[in-house]
mmCIF file of C-alpha atoms in Angstrom:
data_model
loop_
_atom_site.group_PDB
_atom_site.id
_atom_site.type_symbol
_atom_site.label_atom_id
_atom_site.label_comp_id
_atom_site.label_asym_id
_atom_site.label_seq_id
_atom_site.Cartn_x
_atom_site.Cartn_y
_atom_site.Cartn_z
ATOM 1 C CA MET A 1 41.456 103.379 73.882
ATOM 2 C CA PRO A 2 45.105 103.177 72.694
ATOM 3 C CA LYS A 3 47.842 102.625 75.213
ATOM 4 C CA SER A 4 50.006 105.656 75.947
ATOM 5 C CA ARG A 5 53.690 105.460 75.002
ATOM 6 C CA ILE A 6 56.187 105.901 77.837
ATOM 7 C CA GLY A 7 58.717 108.616 77.133
ATOM 8 C CA SER A 8 58.899 112.215 76.023
ATOM 9 C CA SER A 9 60.509 112.034 72.584
ATOM 10 C CA ASN A 10 58.847 111.921 69.172
ATOM 11 C CA ARG A 11 60.575 108.669 68.167
ATOM 12 C CA LYS A 12 58.280 105.899 66.960
ATOM 13 C CA ARG A 13 58.749 102.546 68.596
ATOM 14 C CA GLY A 14 57.974 99.008 67.618
ATOM 15 C CA PRO A 15 56.165 96.781 70.112
ATOM 16 C CA LYS A 16 59.391 95.067 71.198
ATOM 17 C CA SER A 17 61.635 98.133 71.384
ATOM 18 C CA LYS A 18 63.339 98.980 74.652
ATOM 19 C CA LEU A 19 63.412 102.291 76.484
ATOM 20 C CA SER A 20 66.235 104.780 76.398
ATOM 21 C CA VAL A 21 67.745 105.341 79.847
ATOM 22 C CA ALA A 22 69.702 108.329 81.154
ATOM 23 C CA ILE A 23 71.829 107.496 84.192
ATOM 24 C CA ILE A 24 72.624 110.058 86.857
ATOM 25 C CA GLY A 25 75.670 108.914 88.796
ATOM 26 C CA SER A 26 78.893 107.448 87.438
ATOM 27 C CA GLY A 27 79.987 105.349 90.387
ATOM 28 C CA ARG A 28 80.244 101.574 90.452
ATOM 29 C CA LEU A 29 76.486 100.957 90.450
ATOM 30 C CA GLY A 30 75.620 103.593 87.845
ATOM 31 C CA THR A 31 78.321 102.364 85.487
ATOM 32 C CA ALA A 32 77.409 98.704 86.039
ATOM 33 C CA LEU A 33 73.756 99.504 85.308
ATOM 34 C CA GLY A 34 74.748 101.282 82.114
ATOM 35 C CA LEU A 35 76.811 98.302 80.989
ATOM 36 C CA ALA A 36 74.062 95.803 81.843
ATOM 37 C CA LEU A 37 71.384 97.871 80.094
ATOM 38 C CA THR A 38 73.514 98.257 76.967
ATOM 39 C CA ARG A 39 74.125 94.522 76.845
ATOM 40 C CA ALA A 40 70.368 93.950 77.166
ATOM 41 C CA GLY A 41 69.699 96.148 74.129
ATOM 42 C CA TYR A 42 68.779 99.404 75.835
ATOM 43 C CA ARG A 43 70.017 102.737 74.562
ATOM 44 C CA VAL A 44 71.911 104.708 77.219
ATOM 45 C CA PRO A 45 72.248 108.142 75.603
ATOM 46 C CA LEU A 46 73.633 110.033 78.592
ATOM 47 C CA VAL A 47 75.468 109.529 81.858
ATOM 48 C CA VAL A 48 75.676 112.459 84.255
ATOM 49 C CA SER A 49 77.976 112.941 87.228
ATOM 50 C CA ARG A 50 79.058 115.700 89.552
ATOM 51 C CA HIS A 51 82.481 115.638 87.903
ATOM 52 C CA SER A 52 82.772 115.638 84.112
ATOM 53 C CA ALA A 53 85.852 113.382 84.145
ATOM 54 C CA HIS A 54 83.978 110.694 86.079
ATOM 55 C CA ALA A 55 81.026 110.884 83.699
ATOM 56 C CA ARG A 56 83.396 110.635 80.713
ATOM 57 C CA ARG A 57 85.046 107.514 82.117
ATOM 58 C CA ALA A 58 81.686 105.849 82.778
ATOM 59 C CA ALA A 59 80.346 106.772 79.331
ATOM 60 C CA LYS A 60 83.430 105.261 77.690
ATOM 61 C CA MET A 61 82.814 101.976 79.521
ATOM 62 C CA ILE A 62 79.080 101.920 78.771
ATOM 63 C CA GLY A 63 79.286 102.416 75.001
ATOM 64 C CA ARG A 64 80.582 104.572 72.193
ATOM 65 C CA LYS A 65 77.164 106.207 71.651
ATOM 66 C CA THR A 66 76.792 107.241 75.283
ATOM 67 C CA LYS A 67 77.442 110.925 75.947
ATOM 68 C CA HIS A 68 78.559 112.401 79.240
ATOM 69 C CA ALA A 69 77.824 115.570 81.175
ATOM 70 C CA SER A 70 78.388 117.123 84.561
ATOM 71 C CA LEU A 71 75.471 118.208 86.719
ATOM 72 C CA LYS A 72 76.467 121.859 86.460
ATOM 73 C CA ASN A 73 76.349 121.663 82.652
ATOM 74 C CA LEU A 74 72.892 120.112 82.367
ATOM 75 C CA ASP A 75 71.480 123.372 81.048
ATOM 76 C CA ARG A 76 73.536 123.123 77.856
ATOM 77 C CA ALA A 77 71.235 122.447 74.927
ATOM 78 C CA GLU A 78 72.790 119.166 73.811
ATOM 79 C CA ASN A 79 72.779 117.744 77.353
ATOM 80 C CA ALA A 80 69.246 118.926 78.046
ATOM 81 C CA ASP A 81 68.016 117.369 74.793
ATOM 82 C CA GLU A 82 69.470 113.967 75.634
ATOM 83 C CA LEU A 83 68.086 114.144 79.154
ATOM 84 C CA THR A 84 64.571 115.274 78.265
ATOM 85 C CA GLN A 85 64.251 112.760 75.436
ATOM 86 C CA ALA A 86 65.157 109.774 77.627
ATOM 87 C CA ASP A 87 62.210 107.540 78.500
ATOM 88 C CA LEU A 88 63.613 106.667 81.910
ATOM 89 C CA ILE A 89 65.962 108.492 84.259
ATOM 90 C CA ILE A 90 67.781 106.410 86.873
ATOM 91 C CA VAL A 91 69.374 108.309 89.740
ATOM 92 C CA ALA A 92 72.230 106.061 90.898
ATOM 93 C CA THR A 93 74.029 108.460 93.219
ATOM 94 C CA SER A 94 74.766 107.979 96.910
ATOM 95 C CA ASP A 95 71.707 108.200 99.173
ATOM 96 C CA ASP A 96 72.800 111.529 100.636
ATOM 97 C CA ALA A 97 73.051 113.114 97.172
ATOM 98 C CA ILE A 98 69.676 112.016 95.771
ATOM 99 C CA GLU A 99 67.645 114.915 97.151
ATOM 100 C CA THR A 100 70.020 117.592 95.823
ATOM 101 C CA VAL A 101 70.433 115.876 92.453
ATOM 102 C CA THR A 102 66.667 115.514 92.100
ATOM 103 C CA GLN A 103 66.191 119.231 92.667
ATOM 104 C CA GLN A 104 68.804 119.970 89.988
ATOM 105 C CA LEU A 105 67.087 117.637 87.548
ATOM 106 C CA ALA A 106 63.689 119.170 88.259
ATOM 107 C CA ALA A 107 65.137 122.623 87.624
ATOM 108 C CA ALA A 108 66.609 121.423 84.321
ATOM 109 C CA PHE A 109 63.225 120.104 83.217
ATOM 110 C CA ARG A 110 61.479 123.303 84.213
ATOM 111 C CA THR A 111 63.982 125.264 82.125
ATOM 112 C CA ARG A 112 63.360 123.033 79.121
ATOM 113 C CA SER A 113 59.598 122.695 79.542
ATOM 114 C CA LYS A 114 58.824 125.104 76.693
ATOM 115 C CA ALA A 115 60.881 122.979 74.298
ATOM 116 C CA LEU A 116 58.850 119.844 75.035
ATOM 117 C CA ARG A 117 55.778 119.174 72.965
ATOM 118 C CA PRO A 118 52.436 119.697 74.747
ATOM 119 C CA LYS A 119 50.755 116.734 76.442
ATOM 120 C CA ALA A 120 53.895 114.614 76.333
ATOM 121 C CA PRO A 121 53.427 111.097 77.714
ATOM 122 C CA ARG A 122 54.386 110.728 81.336
ATOM 123 C CA ARG A 123 58.103 110.261 81.994
ATOM 124 C CA ILE A 124 59.624 107.846 84.499
ATOM 125 C CA ALA A 125 62.308 108.515 87.126
ATOM 126 C CA MET A 126 63.673 105.950 89.567
ATOM 127 C CA HIS A 127 66.465 105.955 92.130
ATOM 128 C CA THR A 128 68.606 103.024 93.252
ATOM 129 C CA SER A 129 68.622 103.581 97.021
ATOM 130 C CA GLY A 130 67.622 100.626 99.148
ATOM 131 C CA ALA A 131 66.822 102.770 102.186
ATOM 132 C CA LEU A 132 64.865 105.682 100.667
ATOM 133 C CA GLY A 133 61.351 105.679 99.297
ATOM 134 C CA ALA A 134 60.187 107.042 95.961
ATOM 135 C CA ASN A 135 58.993 110.226 97.683
ATOM 136 C CA VAL A 136 62.555 111.602 97.640
ATOM 137 C CA LEU A 137 61.918 112.145 93.917
ATOM 138 C CA ASP A 138 58.879 114.356 94.555
ATOM 139 C CA PRO A 139 60.473 117.410 92.831
ATOM 140 C CA LEU A 140 60.461 115.366 89.614
ATOM 141 C CA LYS A 141 56.953 114.114 90.294
ATOM 142 C CA ARG A 142 55.804 117.733 90.349
ATOM 143 C CA GLU A 143 57.327 118.061 86.875
ATOM 144 C CA GLY A 144 55.120 115.266 85.559
ATOM 145 C CA PHE A 145 57.194 112.171 86.300
ATOM 146 C CA ALA A 146 56.008 108.852 87.626
ATOM 147 C CA VAL A 147 58.590 108.019 90.299
ATOM 148 C CA GLY A 148 59.863 104.882 91.963
ATOM 149 C CA SER A 149 62.897 103.064 93.291
ATOM 150 C CA ILE A 150 64.794 100.098 91.876
ATOM 151 C CA HIS A 151 67.391 98.574 94.195
ATOM 152 C CA PRO A 152 69.544 95.592 93.149
ATOM 153 C CA LEU A 153 70.489 93.128 95.875
ATOM 154 C CA VAL A 154 74.072 92.597 94.760
ATOM 155 C CA SER A 155 77.474 93.683 95.993
ATOM 156 C CA ILE A 156 79.229 95.744 93.302
ATOM 157 C CA SER A 157 82.888 96.522 93.873
ATOM 158 C CA ASP A 158 83.749 96.681 90.147
ATOM 159 C CA PRO A 159 81.449 97.900 87.320
ATOM 160 C CA ALA A 160 82.385 95.173 84.808
ATOM 161 C CA THR A 161 81.752 92.225 87.121
ATOM 162 C CA GLY A 162 78.855 94.124 88.677
ATOM 163 C CA ALA A 163 77.097 94.213 85.307
ATOM 164 C CA ASP A 164 77.318 90.420 85.190
ATOM 165 C CA TRP A 165 75.771 90.136 88.650
ATOM 166 C CA LEU A 166 72.920 92.501 87.765
ATOM 167 C CA ALA A 167 71.821 90.044 85.092
ATOM 168 C CA ARG A 168 71.003 87.477 87.812
ATOM 169 C CA ALA A 169 70.081 89.677 90.750
ATOM 170 C CA TYR A 170 66.892 90.294 92.685
ATOM 171 C CA PHE A 171 65.675 93.908 92.597
ATOM 172 C CA SER A 172 63.282 95.566 95.035
ATOM 173 C CA LEU A 173 60.729 97.921 93.504
ATOM 174 C CA GLU A 174 58.353 100.493 94.961
ATOM 175 C CA GLY A 175 56.669 103.724 93.939
ATOM 176 C CA ASP A 176 54.031 104.816 91.447
ATOM 177 C CA SER A 177 52.370 101.936 89.615
ATOM 178 C CA GLN A 178 53.657 103.088 86.217
ATOM 179 C CA ALA A 179 57.238 103.286 87.512
ATOM 180 C CA VAL A 180 56.986 99.849 89.132
ATOM 181 C CA MET A 181 55.645 98.408 85.883
ATOM 182 C CA VAL A 182 58.576 99.836 83.927
ATOM 183 C CA GLY A 183 61.013 98.647 86.614
ATOM 184 C CA ARG A 184 59.598 95.139 86.509
ATOM 185 C CA ARG A 185 59.983 94.988 82.739
ATOM 186 C CA LEU A 186 63.539 96.350 82.879
ATOM 187 C CA VAL A 187 64.608 93.805 85.492
ATOM 188 C CA ARG A 188 63.102 90.960 83.497
ATOM 189 C CA GLN A 189 64.910 92.063 80.343
ATOM 190 C CA LEU A 190 68.187 92.307 82.243
ATOM 191 C CA GLY A 191 67.721 88.671 83.278
ATOM 192 C CA GLY A 192 66.975 89.357 86.952
ATOM 193 C CA GLN A 193 63.932 88.987 89.179
ATOM 194 C CA SER A 194 61.977 91.614 91.079
ATOM 195 C CA PHE A 195 59.773 91.978 94.141
ATOM 196 C CA GLN A 196 57.911 94.877 95.725
ATOM 197 C CA ILE A 197 58.570 96.345 99.158
ATOM 198 C CA LYS A 198 56.376 98.708 101.174
ATOM 199 C CA PRO A 199 57.910 102.197 101.479
ATOM 200 C CA LYS A 200 57.660 102.175 105.281
ATOM 201 C CA MET A 201 59.682 98.941 105.424
ATOM 202 C CA LYS A 202 62.571 100.076 103.225
ATOM 203 C CA ALA A 203 64.895 101.002 106.083
ATOM 204 C CA LEU A 204 64.495 97.545 107.661
ATOM 205 C CA TYR A 205 64.817 95.865 104.276
ATOM 206 C CA HIS A 206 68.018 97.783 103.581
ATOM 207 C CA ALA A 207 69.400 96.944 107.015
ATOM 208 C CA ALA A 208 68.799 93.259 106.224
ATOM 209 C CA ALA A 209 70.772 93.657 103.008
ATOM 210 C CA LEU A 210 73.534 95.366 104.983
ATOM 211 C CA MET A 211 73.680 92.418 107.370
ATOM 212 C CA ALA A 212 73.916 89.905 104.535
ATOM 213 C CA SER A 213 76.676 91.618 102.569
ATOM 214 C CA PRO A 214 78.693 94.598 103.928
ATOM 215 C CA ASN A 215 78.505 93.288 107.485
ATOM 216 C CA LEU A 216 79.536 89.858 106.236
ATOM 217 C CA THR A 217 82.615 91.509 104.745
ATOM 218 C CA ALA A 218 83.295 93.255 108.062
ATOM 219 C CA LEU A 219 82.920 89.954 109.923
ATOM 220 C CA PHE A 220 85.366 88.344 107.516
ATOM 221 C CA ASP A 221 87.808 91.156 108.307
ATOM 222 C CA VAL A 222 87.441 90.356 112.019
ATOM 223 C CA ALA A 223 88.345 86.739 111.277
ATOM 224 C CA LEU A 224 91.356 87.930 109.263
ATOM 225 C CA GLU A 225 92.546 89.977 112.215
ATOM 226 C CA MET A 226 92.271 86.949 114.481
ATOM 227 C CA LEU A 227 94.305 84.783 112.119
ATOM 228 C CA THR A 228 97.023 87.410 111.735
ATOM 229 C CA ARG A 229 97.432 87.251 115.518
ATOM 230 C CA CYS A 230 98.217 83.563 114.950
ATOM 231 C CA GLY A 231 101.182 84.582 112.785
ATOM 232 C CA MET A 232 99.704 84.513 109.281
ATOM 233 C CA SER A 233 100.044 87.320 106.750
ATOM 234 C CA PRO A 234 96.745 88.992 105.802
ATOM 235 C CA ILE A 235 96.967 87.580 102.257
ATOM 236 C CA ARG A 236 97.614 84.055 103.492
ATOM 237 C CA ALA A 237 94.813 84.356 106.043
ATOM 238 C CA ARG A 238 92.386 85.421 103.321
ATOM 239 C CA HIS A 239 93.343 82.464 101.133
ATOM 240 C CA VAL A 240 92.946 80.096 104.084
ATOM 241 C CA LEU A 241 89.498 81.370 105.074
ATOM 242 C CA LEU A 242 87.872 81.813 101.659
ATOM 243 C CA PRO A 243 87.190 78.098 101.002
ATOM 244 C CA LEU A 244 85.491 77.965 104.411
ATOM 245 C CA VAL A 245 83.281 80.917 103.472
ATOM 246 C CA GLU A 246 82.532 79.431 100.058
ATOM 247 C CA SER A 247 81.530 76.083 101.573
ATOM 248 C CA THR A 248 79.270 77.919 104.036
ATOM 249 C CA LEU A 249 77.532 79.773 101.200
ATOM 250 C CA ALA A 250 77.167 76.490 99.313
ATOM 251 C CA ASN A 251 75.448 75.005 102.369
ATOM 252 C CA LEU A 252 73.090 77.995 102.545
ATOM 253 C CA ILE A 253 72.175 77.537 98.886
ATOM 254 C CA ARG A 254 71.004 74.004 99.628
ATOM 255 C CA GLN A 255 69.672 74.394 103.176
ATOM 256 C CA ASP A 256 68.035 76.876 105.524
ATOM 257 C CA PRO A 257 70.292 78.456 108.206
ATOM 258 C CA ARG A 258 69.225 76.023 110.928
ATOM 259 C CA SER A 259 70.216 73.022 108.850
ATOM 260 C CA ALA A 260 73.341 74.684 107.435
ATOM 261 C CA LEU A 261 74.745 75.668 110.852
ATOM 262 C CA THR A 262 77.890 73.807 111.950
ATOM 263 C CA GLY A 263 80.528 74.240 114.608
ATOM 264 C CA THR A 264 80.934 74.849 118.339
ATOM 265 C CA PHE A 265 77.477 76.237 119.146
ATOM 266 C CA LYS A 266 75.699 73.627 117.044
ATOM 267 C CA ARG A 267 77.444 70.903 119.054
ATOM 268 C CA GLY A 268 77.151 72.626 122.432
ATOM 269 C CA ASP A 269 80.917 72.487 123.111
ATOM 270 C CA LEU A 270 81.180 74.361 126.398
ATOM 271 C CA ALA A 271 84.899 73.763 127.006
ATOM 272 C CA THR A 272 85.778 74.992 123.506
ATOM 273 C CA THR A 273 83.734 78.149 124.039
ATOM 274 C CA VAL A 274 85.721 78.891 127.207
ATOM 275 C CA LYS A 275 88.965 78.531 125.268
ATOM 276 C CA HIS A 276 87.720 80.831 122.491
ATOM 277 C CA ILE A 277 86.734 83.564 124.928
ATOM 278 C CA ASN A 278 89.979 83.340 126.868
ATOM 279 C CA ALA A 279 92.024 83.493 123.649
ATOM 280 C CA MET A 280 90.263 86.650 122.440
ATOM 281 C CA LYS A 281 90.582 88.309 125.845
ATOM 282 C CA ALA A 282 94.259 87.463 126.020
ATOM 283 C CA GLU A 283 94.826 89.197 122.664
ATOM 284 C CA LYS A 284 92.512 92.090 123.646
ATOM 285 C CA LEU A 285 90.365 91.465 120.571
ATOM 286 C CA ILE A 286 87.378 93.301 122.004
ATOM 287 C CA GLU A 287 85.435 93.772 118.759
ATOM 288 C CA ALA A 288 85.926 90.122 117.844
ATOM 289 C CA LEU A 289 84.659 89.090 121.277
ATOM 290 C CA GLN A 290 81.589 91.313 120.977
ATOM 291 C CA ALA A 291 80.752 89.807 117.594
ATOM 292 C CA TYR A 292 81.396 86.319 118.985
ATOM 293 C CA VAL A 293 78.918 86.887 121.805
ATOM 294 C CA VAL A 294 76.126 88.276 119.624
ATOM 295 C CA LEU A 295 76.486 85.652 116.906
ATOM 296 C CA GLY A 296 77.059 82.893 119.424
ATOM 297 C CA ASN A 297 73.707 83.584 121.057
ATOM 298 C CA ARG A 298 72.030 83.548 117.649
ATOM 299 C CA SER A 299 73.772 80.276 116.797
ATOM 300 C CA LEU A 300 72.508 78.699 120.027
ATOM 301 C CA THR A 301 68.982 79.679 119.005
ATOM 302 C CA LEU A 302 69.504 78.183 115.535
ATOM 303 C CA ALA A 303 70.944 75.013 117.099
ATOM 304 C CA ASN A 304 67.564 74.515 118.817
ATOM 305 C CA HIS A 305 68.484 73.633 122.399
ATOM 306 C CA PRO A 306 71.925 72.015 122.060
ATOM 307 C CA ARG A 307 73.544 70.436 125.086
ATOM 308 C CA ASN A 308 75.017 72.903 127.592
ATOM 309 C CA GLU A 309 72.882 75.704 126.146
ATOM 310 C CA LYS A 310 72.175 77.444 129.480
ATOM 311 C CA GLU A 311 75.805 77.292 130.566
ATOM 312 C CA MET A 312 76.989 78.596 127.207
ATOM 313 C CA ARG A 313 74.558 81.517 127.224
ATOM 314 C CA ARG A 314 75.678 82.419 130.745
ATOM 315 C CA LEU A 315 79.286 82.232 129.628
ATOM 316 C CA LEU A 316 78.573 84.577 126.715
ATOM 317 C CA ILE A 317 76.900 87.101 129.025
ATOM 318 C CA ASP A 318 79.865 87.034 131.386
ATOM 319 C CA ALA A 319 82.368 87.331 128.517
ATOM 320 C CA THR A 320 81.610 90.947 127.658
ATOM 321 C CA GLY A 321 80.810 91.960 131.232
ATOM 322 C CA ASN A 322 84.233 90.916 132.511
ATOM 323 C CA ARG A 323 86.630 92.109 129.818
ATOM 324 C CA GLN A 324 89.509 92.804 132.212
ATOM 325 C CA SER A 325 89.963 89.182 133.252
ATOM 326 C CA PRO A 326 91.412 87.155 130.338
ATOM 327 C CA SER A 327 91.854 84.065 132.497
ATOM 328 C CA SER A 328 88.260 83.891 133.722
#
């Protein structure tokens, strides 16, 4: 029995040809994906955004053959043709927008259903949310799509550099088996690696990613605030702290967290901990102190029973329960 071809167009493909991918969402991730896919030899015929100007800007970055459209203009013939002939649709909008966008896409496909040839091979749609399951794409599934999610574990603040990171990232996959198969192949051809996650665990998985990246940025900002209280400018403080962060990441590349841990809690320095707490209380750095307490307790656990552990844990408990007494 011959294998079915993935996609809805009449184009013939060689065994090594890559899929065409329409991208919905022209933000940093959507644009970075478009760039990375183009570099990997994929055709990206269309990028769609809520605002036409944003879609135009993303399309210009992705490639000269990439067209752009706004969501409200999807019903135009030329836009609908590009969309319905794409083998894969990737919804790279914000999490909150995926449900609405999916309904709009499903409506567009219903409108164009008569123009599609009968018994077209099953199409694929995937979204890039780390927290949502493939079921958010159910309106498209009812239109004949195999659906899934493909979430890259990278921090993208700029599309150009983000495209570089996607080529060496890990991607989580889940959803219908056909969508996961296509996602796995796409990730491999980008140069990345993939793994599967159970739908019911996606929220916890995404929270872990949040801890490792956005919350790390927030923690760095707390450290910047502390150094500015010492008299440094924010720019100087950032330059001073970055080599420390880079050396920490280098340690984590070579070692597990327990072995990579250094500093006050690793050594069990009780007197230094007292000084830290008093300094933060004196400057009324309440958020910094709260973070210090939570992470300090975790560090004591990683340190595996350092000296003065009981006294230090007691000190950390008292630190946030007695905020009005900086000298305690």
